[in-house]
Structures are given as structure tokens and as C-alpha cells.
Coordinates of C-alpha atoms in Angstrom, one line a residue:
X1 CA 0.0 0.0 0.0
X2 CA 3.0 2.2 1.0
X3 CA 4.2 2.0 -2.6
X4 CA 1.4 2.4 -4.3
X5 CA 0.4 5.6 -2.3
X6 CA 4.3 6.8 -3.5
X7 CA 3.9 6.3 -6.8
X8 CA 0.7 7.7 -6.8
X9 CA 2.5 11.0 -5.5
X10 CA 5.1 11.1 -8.0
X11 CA 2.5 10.7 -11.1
X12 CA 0.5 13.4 -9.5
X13 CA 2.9 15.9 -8.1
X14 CA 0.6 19.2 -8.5
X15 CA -1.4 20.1 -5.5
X16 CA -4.7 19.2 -6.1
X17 CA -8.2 19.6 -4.3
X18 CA -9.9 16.4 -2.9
X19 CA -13.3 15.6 -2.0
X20 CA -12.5 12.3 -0.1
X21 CA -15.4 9.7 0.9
X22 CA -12.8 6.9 0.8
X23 CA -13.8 3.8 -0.9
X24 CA -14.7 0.4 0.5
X25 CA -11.1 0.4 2.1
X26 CA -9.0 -0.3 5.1
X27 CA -5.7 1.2 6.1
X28 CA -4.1 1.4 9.5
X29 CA -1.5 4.3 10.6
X30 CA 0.2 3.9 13.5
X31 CA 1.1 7.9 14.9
X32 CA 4.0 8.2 17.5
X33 CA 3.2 11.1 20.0
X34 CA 6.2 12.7 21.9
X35 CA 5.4 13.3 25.5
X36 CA 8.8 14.3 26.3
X37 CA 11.4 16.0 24.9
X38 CA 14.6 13.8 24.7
X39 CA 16.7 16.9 26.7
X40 CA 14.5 16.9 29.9
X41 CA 14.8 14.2 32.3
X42 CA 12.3 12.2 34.4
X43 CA 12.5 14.2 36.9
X44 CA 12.3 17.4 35.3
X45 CA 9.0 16.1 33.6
X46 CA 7.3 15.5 36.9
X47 CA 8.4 19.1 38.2
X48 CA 5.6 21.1 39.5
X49 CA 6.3 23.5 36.5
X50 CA 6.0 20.4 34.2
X51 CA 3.2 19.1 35.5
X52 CA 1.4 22.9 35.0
X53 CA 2.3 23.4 31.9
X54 CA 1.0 20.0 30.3
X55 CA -2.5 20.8 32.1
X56 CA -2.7 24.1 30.1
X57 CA -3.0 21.9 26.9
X58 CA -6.4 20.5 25.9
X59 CA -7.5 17.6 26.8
X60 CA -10.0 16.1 23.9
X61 CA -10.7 12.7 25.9
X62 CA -14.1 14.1 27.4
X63 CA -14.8 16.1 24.2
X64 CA -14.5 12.8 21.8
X65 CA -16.4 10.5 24.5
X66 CA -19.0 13.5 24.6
X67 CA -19.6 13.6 20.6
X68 CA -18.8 10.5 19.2
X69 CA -22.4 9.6 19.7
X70 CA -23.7 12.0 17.5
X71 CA -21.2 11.3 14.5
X72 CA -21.9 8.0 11.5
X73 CA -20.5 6.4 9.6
X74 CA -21.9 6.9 5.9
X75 CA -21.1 3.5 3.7
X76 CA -22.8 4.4 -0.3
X77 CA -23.5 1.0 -2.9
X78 CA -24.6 0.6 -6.0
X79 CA -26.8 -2.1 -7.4
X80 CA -24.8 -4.2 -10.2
X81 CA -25.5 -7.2 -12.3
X82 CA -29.5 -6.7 -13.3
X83 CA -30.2 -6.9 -17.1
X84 CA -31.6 -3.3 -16.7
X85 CA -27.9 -2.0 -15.1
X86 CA -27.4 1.5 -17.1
X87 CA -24.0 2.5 -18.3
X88 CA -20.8 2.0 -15.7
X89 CA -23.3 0.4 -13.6
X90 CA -23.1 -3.4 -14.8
X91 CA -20.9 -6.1 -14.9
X92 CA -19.1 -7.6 -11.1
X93 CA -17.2 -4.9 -8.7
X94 CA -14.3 -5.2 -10.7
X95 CA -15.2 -4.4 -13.7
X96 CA -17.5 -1.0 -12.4
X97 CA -15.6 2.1 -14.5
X98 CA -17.1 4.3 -11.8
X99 CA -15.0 2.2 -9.0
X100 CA -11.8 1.6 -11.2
X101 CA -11.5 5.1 -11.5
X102 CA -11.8 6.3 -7.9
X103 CA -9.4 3.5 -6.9
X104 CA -7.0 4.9 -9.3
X105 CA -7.2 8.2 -8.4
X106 CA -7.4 8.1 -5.3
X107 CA -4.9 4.7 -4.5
X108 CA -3.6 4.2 -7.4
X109 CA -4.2 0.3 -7.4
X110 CA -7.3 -1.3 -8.9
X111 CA -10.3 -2.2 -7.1
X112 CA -9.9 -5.8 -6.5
X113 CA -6.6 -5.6 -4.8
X114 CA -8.4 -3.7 -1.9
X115 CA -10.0 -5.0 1.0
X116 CA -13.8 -4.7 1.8
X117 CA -15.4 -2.9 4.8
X118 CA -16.4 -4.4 8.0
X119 CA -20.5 -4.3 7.6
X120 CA -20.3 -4.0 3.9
X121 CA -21.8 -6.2 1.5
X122 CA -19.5 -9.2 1.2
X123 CA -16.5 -8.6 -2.0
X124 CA -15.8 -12.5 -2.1
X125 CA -15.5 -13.9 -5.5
X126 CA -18.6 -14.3 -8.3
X127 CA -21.8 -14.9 -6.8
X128 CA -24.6 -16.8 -8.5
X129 CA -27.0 -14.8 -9.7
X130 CA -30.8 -15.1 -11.0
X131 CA -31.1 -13.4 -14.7
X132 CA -32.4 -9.8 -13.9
X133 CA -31.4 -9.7 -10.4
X134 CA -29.6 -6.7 -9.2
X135 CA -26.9 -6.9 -7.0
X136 CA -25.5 -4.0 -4.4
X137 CA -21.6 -3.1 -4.7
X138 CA -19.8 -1.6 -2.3
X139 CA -19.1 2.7 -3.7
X140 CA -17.9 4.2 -0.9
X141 CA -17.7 5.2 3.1
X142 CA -17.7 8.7 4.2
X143 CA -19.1 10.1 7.3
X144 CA -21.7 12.4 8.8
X145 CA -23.3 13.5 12.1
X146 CA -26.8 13.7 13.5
X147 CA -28.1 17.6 14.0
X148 CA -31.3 16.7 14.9
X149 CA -32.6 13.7 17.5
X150 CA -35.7 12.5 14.8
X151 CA -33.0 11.4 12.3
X152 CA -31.5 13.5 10.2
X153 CA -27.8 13.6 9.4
X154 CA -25.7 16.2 7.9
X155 CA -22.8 14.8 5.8
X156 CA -20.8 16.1 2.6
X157 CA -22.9 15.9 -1.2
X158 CA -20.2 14.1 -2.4
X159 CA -20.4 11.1 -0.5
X160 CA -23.9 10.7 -1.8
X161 CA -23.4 11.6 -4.9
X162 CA -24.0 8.6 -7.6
X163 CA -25.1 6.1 -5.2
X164 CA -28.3 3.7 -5.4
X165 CA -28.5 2.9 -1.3
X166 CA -27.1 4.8 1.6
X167 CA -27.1 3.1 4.8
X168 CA -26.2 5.3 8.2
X169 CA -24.0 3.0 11.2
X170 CA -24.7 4.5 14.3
X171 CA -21.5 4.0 16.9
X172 CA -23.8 1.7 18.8
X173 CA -23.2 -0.9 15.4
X174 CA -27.0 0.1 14.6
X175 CA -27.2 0.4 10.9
X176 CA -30.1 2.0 8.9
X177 CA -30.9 2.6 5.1
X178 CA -31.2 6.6 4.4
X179 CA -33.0 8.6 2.4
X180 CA -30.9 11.5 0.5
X181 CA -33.4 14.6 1.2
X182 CA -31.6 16.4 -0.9
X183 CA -27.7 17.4 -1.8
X184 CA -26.3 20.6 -3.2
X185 CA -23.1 20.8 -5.1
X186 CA -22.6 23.9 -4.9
X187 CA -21.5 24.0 -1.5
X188 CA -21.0 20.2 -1.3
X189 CA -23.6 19.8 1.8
X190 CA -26.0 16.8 1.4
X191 CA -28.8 15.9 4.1
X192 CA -29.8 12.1 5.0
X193 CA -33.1 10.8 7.2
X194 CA -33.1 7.5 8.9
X195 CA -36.2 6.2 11.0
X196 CA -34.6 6.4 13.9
X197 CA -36.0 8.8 17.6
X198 CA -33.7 10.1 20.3
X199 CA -31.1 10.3 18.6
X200 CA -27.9 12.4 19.8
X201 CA -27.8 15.8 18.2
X202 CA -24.8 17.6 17.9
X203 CA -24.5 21.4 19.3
X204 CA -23.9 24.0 16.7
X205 CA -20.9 26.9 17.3
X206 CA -20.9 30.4 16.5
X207 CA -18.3 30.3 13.5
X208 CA -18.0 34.5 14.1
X209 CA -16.1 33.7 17.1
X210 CA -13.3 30.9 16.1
X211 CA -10.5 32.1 15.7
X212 CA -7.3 31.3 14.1
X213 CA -5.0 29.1 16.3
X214 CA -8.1 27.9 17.7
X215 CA -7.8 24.2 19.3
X216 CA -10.4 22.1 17.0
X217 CA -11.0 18.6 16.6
X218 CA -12.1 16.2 13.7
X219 CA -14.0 12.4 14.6
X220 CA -14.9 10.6 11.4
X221 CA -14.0 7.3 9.5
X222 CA -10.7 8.0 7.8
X223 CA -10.1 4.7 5.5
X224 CA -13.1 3.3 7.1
X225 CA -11.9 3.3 10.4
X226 CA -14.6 4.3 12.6
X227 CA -14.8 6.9 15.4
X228 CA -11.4 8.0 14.6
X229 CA -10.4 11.2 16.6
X230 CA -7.6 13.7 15.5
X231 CA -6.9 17.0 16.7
X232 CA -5.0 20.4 15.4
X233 CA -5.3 24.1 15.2
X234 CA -7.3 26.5 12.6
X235 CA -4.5 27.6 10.4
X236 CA -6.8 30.4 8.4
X237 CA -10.8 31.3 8.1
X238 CA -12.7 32.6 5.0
X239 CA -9.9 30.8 2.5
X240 CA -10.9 30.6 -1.0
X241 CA -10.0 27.7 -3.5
X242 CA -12.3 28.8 -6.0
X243 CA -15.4 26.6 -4.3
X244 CA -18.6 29.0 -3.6
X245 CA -18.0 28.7 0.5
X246 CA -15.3 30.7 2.1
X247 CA -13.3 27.4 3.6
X248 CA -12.1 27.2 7.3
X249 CA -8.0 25.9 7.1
X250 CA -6.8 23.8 10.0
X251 CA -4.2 21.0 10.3
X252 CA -6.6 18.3 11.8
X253 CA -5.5 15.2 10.1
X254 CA -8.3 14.5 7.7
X255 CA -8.2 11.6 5.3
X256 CA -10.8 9.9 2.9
X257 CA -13.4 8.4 4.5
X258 CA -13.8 11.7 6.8
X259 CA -16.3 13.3 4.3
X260 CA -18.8 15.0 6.1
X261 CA -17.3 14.7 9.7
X262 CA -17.9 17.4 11.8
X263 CA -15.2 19.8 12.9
X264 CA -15.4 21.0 16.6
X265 CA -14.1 23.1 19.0
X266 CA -13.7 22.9 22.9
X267 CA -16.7 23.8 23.6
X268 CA -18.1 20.8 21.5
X269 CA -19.5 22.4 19.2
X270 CA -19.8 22.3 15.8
X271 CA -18.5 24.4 13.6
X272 CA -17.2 22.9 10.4
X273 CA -17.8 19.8 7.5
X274 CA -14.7 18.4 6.9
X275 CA -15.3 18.1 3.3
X276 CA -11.7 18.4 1.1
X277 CA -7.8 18.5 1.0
X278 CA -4.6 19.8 -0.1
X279 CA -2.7 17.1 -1.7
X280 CA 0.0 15.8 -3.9
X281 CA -1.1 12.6 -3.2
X282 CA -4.7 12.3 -2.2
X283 CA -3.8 11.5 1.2
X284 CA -3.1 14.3 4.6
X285 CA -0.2 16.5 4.2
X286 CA -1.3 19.2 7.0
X287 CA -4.0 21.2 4.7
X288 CA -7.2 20.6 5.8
X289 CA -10.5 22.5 4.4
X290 CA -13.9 22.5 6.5
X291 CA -17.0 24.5 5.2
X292 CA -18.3 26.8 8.0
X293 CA -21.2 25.6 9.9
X294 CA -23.5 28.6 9.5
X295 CA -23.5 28.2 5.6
X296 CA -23.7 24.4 5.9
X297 CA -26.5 25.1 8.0
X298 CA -28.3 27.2 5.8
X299 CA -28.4 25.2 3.2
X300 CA -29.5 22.6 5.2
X301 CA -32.4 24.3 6.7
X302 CA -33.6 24.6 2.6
X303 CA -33.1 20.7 2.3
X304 CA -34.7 19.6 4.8
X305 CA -37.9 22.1 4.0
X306 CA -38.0 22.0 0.0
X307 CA -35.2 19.2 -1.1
X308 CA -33.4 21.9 -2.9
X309 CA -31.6 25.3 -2.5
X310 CA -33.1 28.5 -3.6
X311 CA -29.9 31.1 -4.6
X312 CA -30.2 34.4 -5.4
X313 CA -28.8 36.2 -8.5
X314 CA -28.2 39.7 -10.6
X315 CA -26.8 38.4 -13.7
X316 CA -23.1 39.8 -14.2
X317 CA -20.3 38.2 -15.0
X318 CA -17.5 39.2 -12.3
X319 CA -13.5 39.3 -12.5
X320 CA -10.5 40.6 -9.2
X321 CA -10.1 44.1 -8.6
X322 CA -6.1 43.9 -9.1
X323 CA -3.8 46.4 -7.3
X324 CA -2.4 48.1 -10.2
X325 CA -5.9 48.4 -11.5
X326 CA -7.5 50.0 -8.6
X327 CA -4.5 52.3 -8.5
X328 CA -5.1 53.5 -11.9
X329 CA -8.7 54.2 -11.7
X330 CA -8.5 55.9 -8.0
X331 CA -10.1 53.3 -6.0
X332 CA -7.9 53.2 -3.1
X333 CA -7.6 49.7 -2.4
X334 CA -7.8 46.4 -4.3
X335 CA -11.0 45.7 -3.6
X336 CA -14.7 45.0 -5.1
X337 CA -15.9 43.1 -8.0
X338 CA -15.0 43.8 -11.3
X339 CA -18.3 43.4 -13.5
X340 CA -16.6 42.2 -16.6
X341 CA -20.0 41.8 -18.2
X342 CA -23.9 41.7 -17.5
X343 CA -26.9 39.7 -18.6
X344 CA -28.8 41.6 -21.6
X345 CA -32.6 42.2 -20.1
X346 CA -31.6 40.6 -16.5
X347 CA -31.7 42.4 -13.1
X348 CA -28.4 44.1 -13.2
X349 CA -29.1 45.1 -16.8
X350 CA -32.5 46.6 -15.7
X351 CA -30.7 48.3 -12.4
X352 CA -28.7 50.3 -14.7
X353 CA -25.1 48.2 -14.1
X354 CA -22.6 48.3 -16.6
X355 CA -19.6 46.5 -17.6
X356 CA -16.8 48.1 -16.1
X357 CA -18.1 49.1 -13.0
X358 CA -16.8 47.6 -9.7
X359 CA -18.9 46.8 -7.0
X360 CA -18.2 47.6 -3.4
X361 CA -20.6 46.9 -1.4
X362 CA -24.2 44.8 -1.6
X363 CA -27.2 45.4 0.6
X364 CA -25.4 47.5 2.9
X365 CA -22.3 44.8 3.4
X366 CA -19.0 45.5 2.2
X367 CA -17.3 43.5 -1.0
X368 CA -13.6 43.0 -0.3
X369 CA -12.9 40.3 -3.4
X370 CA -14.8 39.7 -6.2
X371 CA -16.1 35.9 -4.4
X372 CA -17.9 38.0 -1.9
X373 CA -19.9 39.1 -4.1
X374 CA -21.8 35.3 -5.3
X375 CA -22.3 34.3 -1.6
X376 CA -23.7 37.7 -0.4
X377 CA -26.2 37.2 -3.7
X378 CA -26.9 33.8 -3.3
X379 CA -28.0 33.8 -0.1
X380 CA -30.5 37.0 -0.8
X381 CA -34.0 35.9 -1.5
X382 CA -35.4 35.9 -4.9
X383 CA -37.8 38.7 -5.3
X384 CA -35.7 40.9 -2.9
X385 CA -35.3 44.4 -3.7
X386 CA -31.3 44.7 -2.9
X387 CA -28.9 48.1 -3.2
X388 CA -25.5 47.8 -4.9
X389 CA -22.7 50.4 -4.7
X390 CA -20.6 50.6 -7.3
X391 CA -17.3 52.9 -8.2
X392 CA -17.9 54.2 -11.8
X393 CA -15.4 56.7 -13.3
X394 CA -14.0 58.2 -10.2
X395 CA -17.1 58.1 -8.5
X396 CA -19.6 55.9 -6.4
X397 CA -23.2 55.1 -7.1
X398 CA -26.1 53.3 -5.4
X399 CA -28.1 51.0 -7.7
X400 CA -31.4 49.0 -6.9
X401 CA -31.7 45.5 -8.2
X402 CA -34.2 42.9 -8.1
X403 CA -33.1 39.7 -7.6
X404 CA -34.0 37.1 -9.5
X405 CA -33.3 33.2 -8.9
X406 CA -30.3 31.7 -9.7
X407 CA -31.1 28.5 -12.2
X408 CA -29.0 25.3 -12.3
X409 CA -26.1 25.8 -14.6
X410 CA -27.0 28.4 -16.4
X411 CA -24.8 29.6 -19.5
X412 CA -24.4 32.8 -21.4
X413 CA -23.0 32.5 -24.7
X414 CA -20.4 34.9 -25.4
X415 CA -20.4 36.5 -28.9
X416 CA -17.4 38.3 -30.8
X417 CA -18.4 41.7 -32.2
X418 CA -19.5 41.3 -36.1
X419 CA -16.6 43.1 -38.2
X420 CA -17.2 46.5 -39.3
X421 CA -16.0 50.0 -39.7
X422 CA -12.8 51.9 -40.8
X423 CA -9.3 51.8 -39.4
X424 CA -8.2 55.6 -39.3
X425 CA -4.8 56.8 -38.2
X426 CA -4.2 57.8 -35.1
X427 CA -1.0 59.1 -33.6
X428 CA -1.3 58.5 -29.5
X429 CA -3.4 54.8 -30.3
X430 CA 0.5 54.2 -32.4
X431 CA 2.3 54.9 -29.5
X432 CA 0.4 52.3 -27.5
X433 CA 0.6 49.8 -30.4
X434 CA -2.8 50.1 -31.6
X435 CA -4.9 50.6 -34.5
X436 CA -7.9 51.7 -34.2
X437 CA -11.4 51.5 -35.6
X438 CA -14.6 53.3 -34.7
X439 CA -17.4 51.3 -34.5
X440 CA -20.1 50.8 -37.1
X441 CA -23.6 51.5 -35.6
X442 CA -24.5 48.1 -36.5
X443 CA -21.8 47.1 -34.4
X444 CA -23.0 49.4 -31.3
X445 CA -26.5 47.8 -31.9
X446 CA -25.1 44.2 -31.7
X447 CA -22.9 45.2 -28.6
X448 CA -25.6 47.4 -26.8
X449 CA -23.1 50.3 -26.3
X450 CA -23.4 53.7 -27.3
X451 CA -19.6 53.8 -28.4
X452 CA -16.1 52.5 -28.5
X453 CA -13.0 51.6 -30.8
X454 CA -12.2 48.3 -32.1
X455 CA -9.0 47.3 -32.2
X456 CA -7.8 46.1 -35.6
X457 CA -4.3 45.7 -35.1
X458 CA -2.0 45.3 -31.9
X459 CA 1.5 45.4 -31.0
X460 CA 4.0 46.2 -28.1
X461 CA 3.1 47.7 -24.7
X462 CA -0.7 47.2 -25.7
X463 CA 0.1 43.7 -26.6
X464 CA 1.8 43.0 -23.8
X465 CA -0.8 44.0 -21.4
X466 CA -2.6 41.6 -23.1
X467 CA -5.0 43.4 -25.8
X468 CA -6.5 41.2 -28.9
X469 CA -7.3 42.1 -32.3
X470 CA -11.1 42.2 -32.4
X471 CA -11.4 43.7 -28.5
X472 CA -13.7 46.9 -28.0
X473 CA -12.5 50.1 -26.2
X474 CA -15.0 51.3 -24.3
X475 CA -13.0 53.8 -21.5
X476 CA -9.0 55.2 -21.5
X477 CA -8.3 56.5 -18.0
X478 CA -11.5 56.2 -16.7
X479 CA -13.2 58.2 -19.7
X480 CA -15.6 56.7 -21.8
X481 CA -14.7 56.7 -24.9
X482 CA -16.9 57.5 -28.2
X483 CA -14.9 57.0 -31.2
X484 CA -11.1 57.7 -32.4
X485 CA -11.3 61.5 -32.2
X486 CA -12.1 61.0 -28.6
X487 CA -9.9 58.5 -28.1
X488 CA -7.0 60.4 -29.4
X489 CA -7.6 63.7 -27.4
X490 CA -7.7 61.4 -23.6
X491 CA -4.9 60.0 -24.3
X492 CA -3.1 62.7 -25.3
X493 CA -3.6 64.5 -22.0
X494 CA -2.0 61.7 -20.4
X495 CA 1.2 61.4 -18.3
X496 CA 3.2 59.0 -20.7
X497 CA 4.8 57.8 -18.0
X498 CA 2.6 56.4 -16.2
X499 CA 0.4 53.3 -17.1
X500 CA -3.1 53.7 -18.3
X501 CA -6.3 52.0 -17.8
X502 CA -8.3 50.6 -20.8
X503 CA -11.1 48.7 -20.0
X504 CA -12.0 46.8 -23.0
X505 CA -14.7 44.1 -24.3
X506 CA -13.8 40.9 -25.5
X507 CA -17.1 38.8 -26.8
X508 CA -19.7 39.5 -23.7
X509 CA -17.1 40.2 -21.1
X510 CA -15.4 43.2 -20.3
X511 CA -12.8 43.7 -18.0
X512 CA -9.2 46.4 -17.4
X513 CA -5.9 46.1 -18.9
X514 CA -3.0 48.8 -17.9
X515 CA -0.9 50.2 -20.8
X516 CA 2.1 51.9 -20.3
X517 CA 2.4 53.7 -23.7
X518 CA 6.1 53.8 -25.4
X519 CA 8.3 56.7 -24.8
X520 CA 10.9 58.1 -26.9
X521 CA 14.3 58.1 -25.1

């Protein structure tokens, strides 16, 4: 196993995010704990100082005896073999593409060199089988814990995800079949029911007051093994890894098979999902990502009532506020949300919000990065009247929206502009390494702008800020700009020495580029 898990490292040697309800597997780590230092003697150990010092460090023995109750253990199957199995979903264990796949990427060794789970549907060899019978395979164990006492359980979507039955083991050796209430993917929070009364809920923490450095610790079913306790610190709150929940960071030893394991504090409470991690390998390397138990919560709440989660939305398509940009255009601080483009006819279109503009706060909360913005619209109601501020040309502007709902994987197309117009000289454009057309009023039509240059040809410090043939012009140094003529006299009040904002439109999207036009020498 040792060399597998090595070789898997050495194939996969980028850092990659990992969901990680661990397969029908078993592993055992052994973890050697220090108590002393080698320098200090016996004696000094038992000093009175000693002995006070190692009771000011925590002590999770009540904590996990207190909570262990309330956590399962989630094990997933699919049914195999029946003449009306679907594609991936026939044929013996073995042969599942689903399962070879997860083995490989995850262990790097093929499914039928890995041992099955305690309490899981015998793996032996070929059973016989009656023609059309379907038989359940093993897909995967993850884990989960009870937040309310009439049976539901709180655990991550992805250890749901694809499977026929669910089946919940309570730490008593109970076992029950679930239902999956509902799961969104989105923030990769799933909600299970078993027929179960007075259960053990878990307490939920205030994740407002954790802080960073925090003591915090982790039960769940790491390779299957259940119950398993490990312990660390919050390394970092609100991270971002490009998900849509603002992760909590610790260095809690988390491993597959912990999917959907709470995260506690002290105080057992809790006030995380253990849900992914940083890893060369697939396995722990000390980064650790939890989502926050207030948004799990949330959506929760909406599973348990409808089955599904209702999001907000405003219809813009949103890109960082980078330093150098919100230098040039006099914002003060790299922060906001760029709007590189907005939904023809759809709320932020009809509130008046315009490509270009960078929004800084919504409904009265402030936006520091651009993946602010999603959550604090998401989790607005549909039919809300909201109020966005947003920096425009030197200058800030309250707009009302109504927003609308957000709808499962929704697309916008992004269209190039239709060729058209004239390239005309133009003296300052050259010095950027541009030429210039204006645009026809076919074009403007098509776009929905009232004006603009299109760039026809590109070169040098324009090129290298990373301009394209075929972009539109729409504002030089935060000026709109009309046509050429207009063009031509902004930037030719400009400090040639000192970079320039262009915010330009390329298909739907617009976003900022800083040229720092040539200068003779």
C-alpha cells in the first residue's frame, strides 16, 4: 500500500483539491506522540512546572467520548448485475468504471486488490445470480453526524453523490438505510433521514467567534476506520480555493473516509464539515479544508424544508479588482468586484449596471474580493429588492436590483463583435501599439453600447498587457470613450509615463488592462 500511495505521489505531483469519501477500504497508521522531549529528564518532567504546563494543553478525551455519539458512519453502494444495469453500472465490482476510476485516483491500485469494509456487503468472489437480479456493490464510506434527535444527518454531497443505497452506522453498530433529502453541489452539503427517535444531536458553534490558532477537533471514518479522533489548530478562516463557500483551514488530520465529519471546537460544538484537501497525493499532508457551519447550516435548513436550495442572483459576469488596476482608476484599495460583463434584459441590466463598474458593497455589506460578491447574492432571497454600490469613473453610485433566482447551470453564450468599420490613423493609439477602428452603428447595436474603438491591429506595450485584435475600447483612464477623435484627445492629456487603464470588451465580457504607452528616449 506504501508503494502504491508513493507512486501515486510522483504521477500526481501538483497540488490538487480532494473531495474524499474513501472507498470500500482499510488502512491502518500507526502515529508516535512525543510526550517528552529527549533533553528533559524524568524528573524534570514531573516538576511542579511540568506538571502545570501539560495541564494548560487540551484535553480532547471528554470532548471525543461526549460527541462520538452523534457522529456515523456513511457506507454508499450501488446495485450491479440486473439486465436493466445502465451504463458504468453493470458487470461484477471489478469491472465498475465508476469504481476503477476512484481507486485509481485516489490509490492508485485497482479495485480488486483492496480490502472490503467491515458491515459491507461481502466482495468475495462471483456470486450466482438469477437473470435480472440486481446486486448491491460496495461505492464508498464517508461520514456524517446527527443535528437533529428524529434522524436527520448532515454529511458532505459528495459522499452521496452517484449512489443507489445509503445506509447510516450508528456508533452503537445500529445500521439504517437513508434517504438522501436532498444534496447541493454547490457547497457540497448533502442531508440524509433514517427512521430512527432520540437520537444524539450535535451542538452547533458560532463560527463568528473561532478564531485562528483555535484548538479544534475532527471524529470521522478515515479509511473506514470508525470513530477515529484527530486533533489540530485553525490555520486560516474565509480561505478561497475557487469553491462558492469561504473554507475554514486547520491541520486536523483529515483523510478519505472523513467526508462530512464534523469539525469542533472545545466547547463541543460544531463548527465545520470536513469536506476536502490539499494534496500531492490524495492523502493528509497538514492542509485541511472544512465548510463553515452557518452556511452548511443554511443550506440545510432549505433541504430539509423543499429538497433543494433556492440562490439568489443579478446576472453579471465578475473578475478581481487587481492592485495596479484600482490604483489606476483611484479606488484606493484592491478591492470589489469587477463586473466584466452583465446579462442583456436581466436584473443588473435593468438596475442600470454596466460593464466596467466595480462593486463595493451589496445590501449594505461590504465586497472586499470579487467571491464575496456570489455568496452575499446567493444567499438574498429571490424577489428581494437589494442596493449595490458601485465605483464608476472616479465616483460611487447606489443602484437597486431585483433579484432574481439563480437557475442550475446556467450559461451565457459569449459572442465576438460582427466586423465592421474603418481603421483611421491615429498618432497616440501608435504609440500604444494600436490601431484603431470606430465602430459601425450596427456594431453598437449588436454590442448594446453607445460607443467605442475596435481594435484592428496590436503590438507592443498594448500587446503585452494583453490586448487582442477584435477587442472593443470602451474607457481610456477612466473616460468613456466614443470614437477615435475622442480617443485620441484622452490620451493625449496623459502622463506618458505612467500606465493607463483601458477597460475593453472581448465577446460579452469586459474587463481592465494597464498600458504603459512607449516613450521616446
Amino acid at each position: 500500500m506504501r508503494t502504491k500511495l508513493e507512486n501515486l505521489s510522483q504521477r500526481a505531483p501538483a497540488l490538487r483539491l480532494w473531495g474524499f469519501a474513501a472507498a470500500g477500504v482499510v488502512a491502518a497508521g500507526v502515529a508516535a506522540t512525543a510526550l517528552t522531549p529527549p533533553s528533559v529528564s524524568h524528573a524534570q518532567a514531573q516538576s511542579p512546572a511540568a506538571v502545570a504546563a501539560a495541564r494548560g494543553l487540551p484535553d480532547f478525551a471528554d470532548l471525543a467520548e461526549q460527541i462520538s455519539p452523534s457522529v456515523v458512519n456513511i457506507r454508499t453502494t450501488v446495485r450491479n448485475g440486473g439486465a436493466n444495469a445502465g451504463p458504468g453500472r453493470g458487470g461484477a465490482p471489478e469491472g465498475d468504471e465508476e469504481m476503477q476510476e476512484f481507486f485509481r485516483r485516489y490509490f492508485g491500485v485497482p479495485p480488486g486488490q483492496m480490502p472490503g469494509q467491515p458491515g459491507q456487503p461481502r466482495r468475495g468472489g462471483p456470486r450466482q445470480q438469477q437473470p435480472g437480479a440486481e446486486e448491491e456493490t460496495p461505492r464508498g464510506v464517508g461520514s456524517g453526524f446527527i443535528f437533529s434527535n428524529d434522524g436527520y444527518v448532515m454529511t458532505n454531497a459528495h459522499v452521496v453523490d452517484g449512489a443507489d443505497e445509503v445506509y447510516v452506522t450508528l456508533t452503537d453498530k445500529r445500521e439504517f438505510k437513508a434517504k438522501v433529502i436532498g444534496a447541493d453541489k454547490r457547497t457540497d452539503v448533502a442531508v440524509v433521514k433514517i427512521e430512527a427517535a432520540g437520537l444524539p444531536a450535535v451542538k452547533i458553534g458560532d463560527v463568528n467567534k473561532l478564531r485562528v490558532g483555535e484548538w479544534v477537533m475532527a471524529i470521522g471514518s478515515p479509511f473506514g476506520l470508525e470513530s477515529s479522533v484527530t486533533a489540530g489548530i485553525v490555520s486560516a478562516k474565509a480561505r478561497d480555493t475557487g469553491e462558492y463557500v469561504p473554507f475554514i483551514q486547520t491541520d486536523v488530520a483529515i483523510n478519505p473516509g472523513n467526508s462530512g465529519g464534523p469539525l469542533l471546537n472545545l466547547r463541543g460544538e460544531v463548527v465545520g464539515i470536513n469536506s476536502q484537501i490539499l494534496s500531492r497525493s490524495g492523502g493528509y499532508m497538514g492542509i485541511a479544508f472544512a465548510i463553515p457551519i452557518d452556511e452548511a447550516t443554511r443550506v440545510a435548513d432549505q433541504l430539509r424544508g423543499s429538497g433543494r436550495v433556492v440562490r439568489g442572483r443579478i446576472g453579471v459576469q465578475i473578475g478581481e479588482v487587481t492592485k495596479e488596476v484600482a490604483e489606476s482608476l483611484g479606488l484606493g484599495k484592491a478591492s470589489g468586484a469587477l463586473v466584466r460583463g452583465v446579462e442583456s434584459g436581466g436584473p443588473a441590466d435593468k438596475a442600470g449596471l454596466e460593464a466596467g463598474d466595480i462593486v463595493t458593497r451589496f445590501e449594505g455589506k461590504p465586497v472586499e474580493k470579487s467571491s464575496d460578491l456570489p455568496r452575499l447574492v446567493g444567499n438574498t432571497k429571490p424577489g428581494t429588492k437589494a442596493t449595490v454600490q458601485v465605483f464608476r469613473r472616479g465616483a460611487t453610485r447606489d443602484l437597486n436590483v431585483m433579484v432574481a433566482e439563480l437557475e442550475p447551470d446556467a450559461t451565457q453564450k459569449a459572442q465576438a463583435p460582427a466586423a465592421g468599420g474603418k481603421a483611421a490613423p491615429a498618432a497616440a493609439a501608435a504609440s500604444m501599439g494600436l490601431g484603431l477602428a470606430d465602430l459601425s452603428d450596427a456594431q453598437k447595436r449588436e454590442l448594446k453600447v453607445k460607443g467605442g474603438v475596435r481594435i484592428d491591429s496590436v503590438e507592443g506595450s498594448a500587446a503585452r498587457a494583453g490586448l487582442r485584435e477584435g477587442d472593443v475600447i470602451l474607457a481610456v483612464a477612466n473616460t468613456e470613450v466614443a470614437d477615435i477623435k475622442q480617443f485620441e484627445a484622452v490620451v493625449a492629456k496623459l502622463d506618458k509615463s505612467k500606465p493607463v487603464s483601458v477597460l475593453f470588451r472581448r465577446g460579452e465580457w469586459a474587463q481592465y488592462a494597464l498600458v504603459r504607452p512607449t516613450t521616446s528616449r
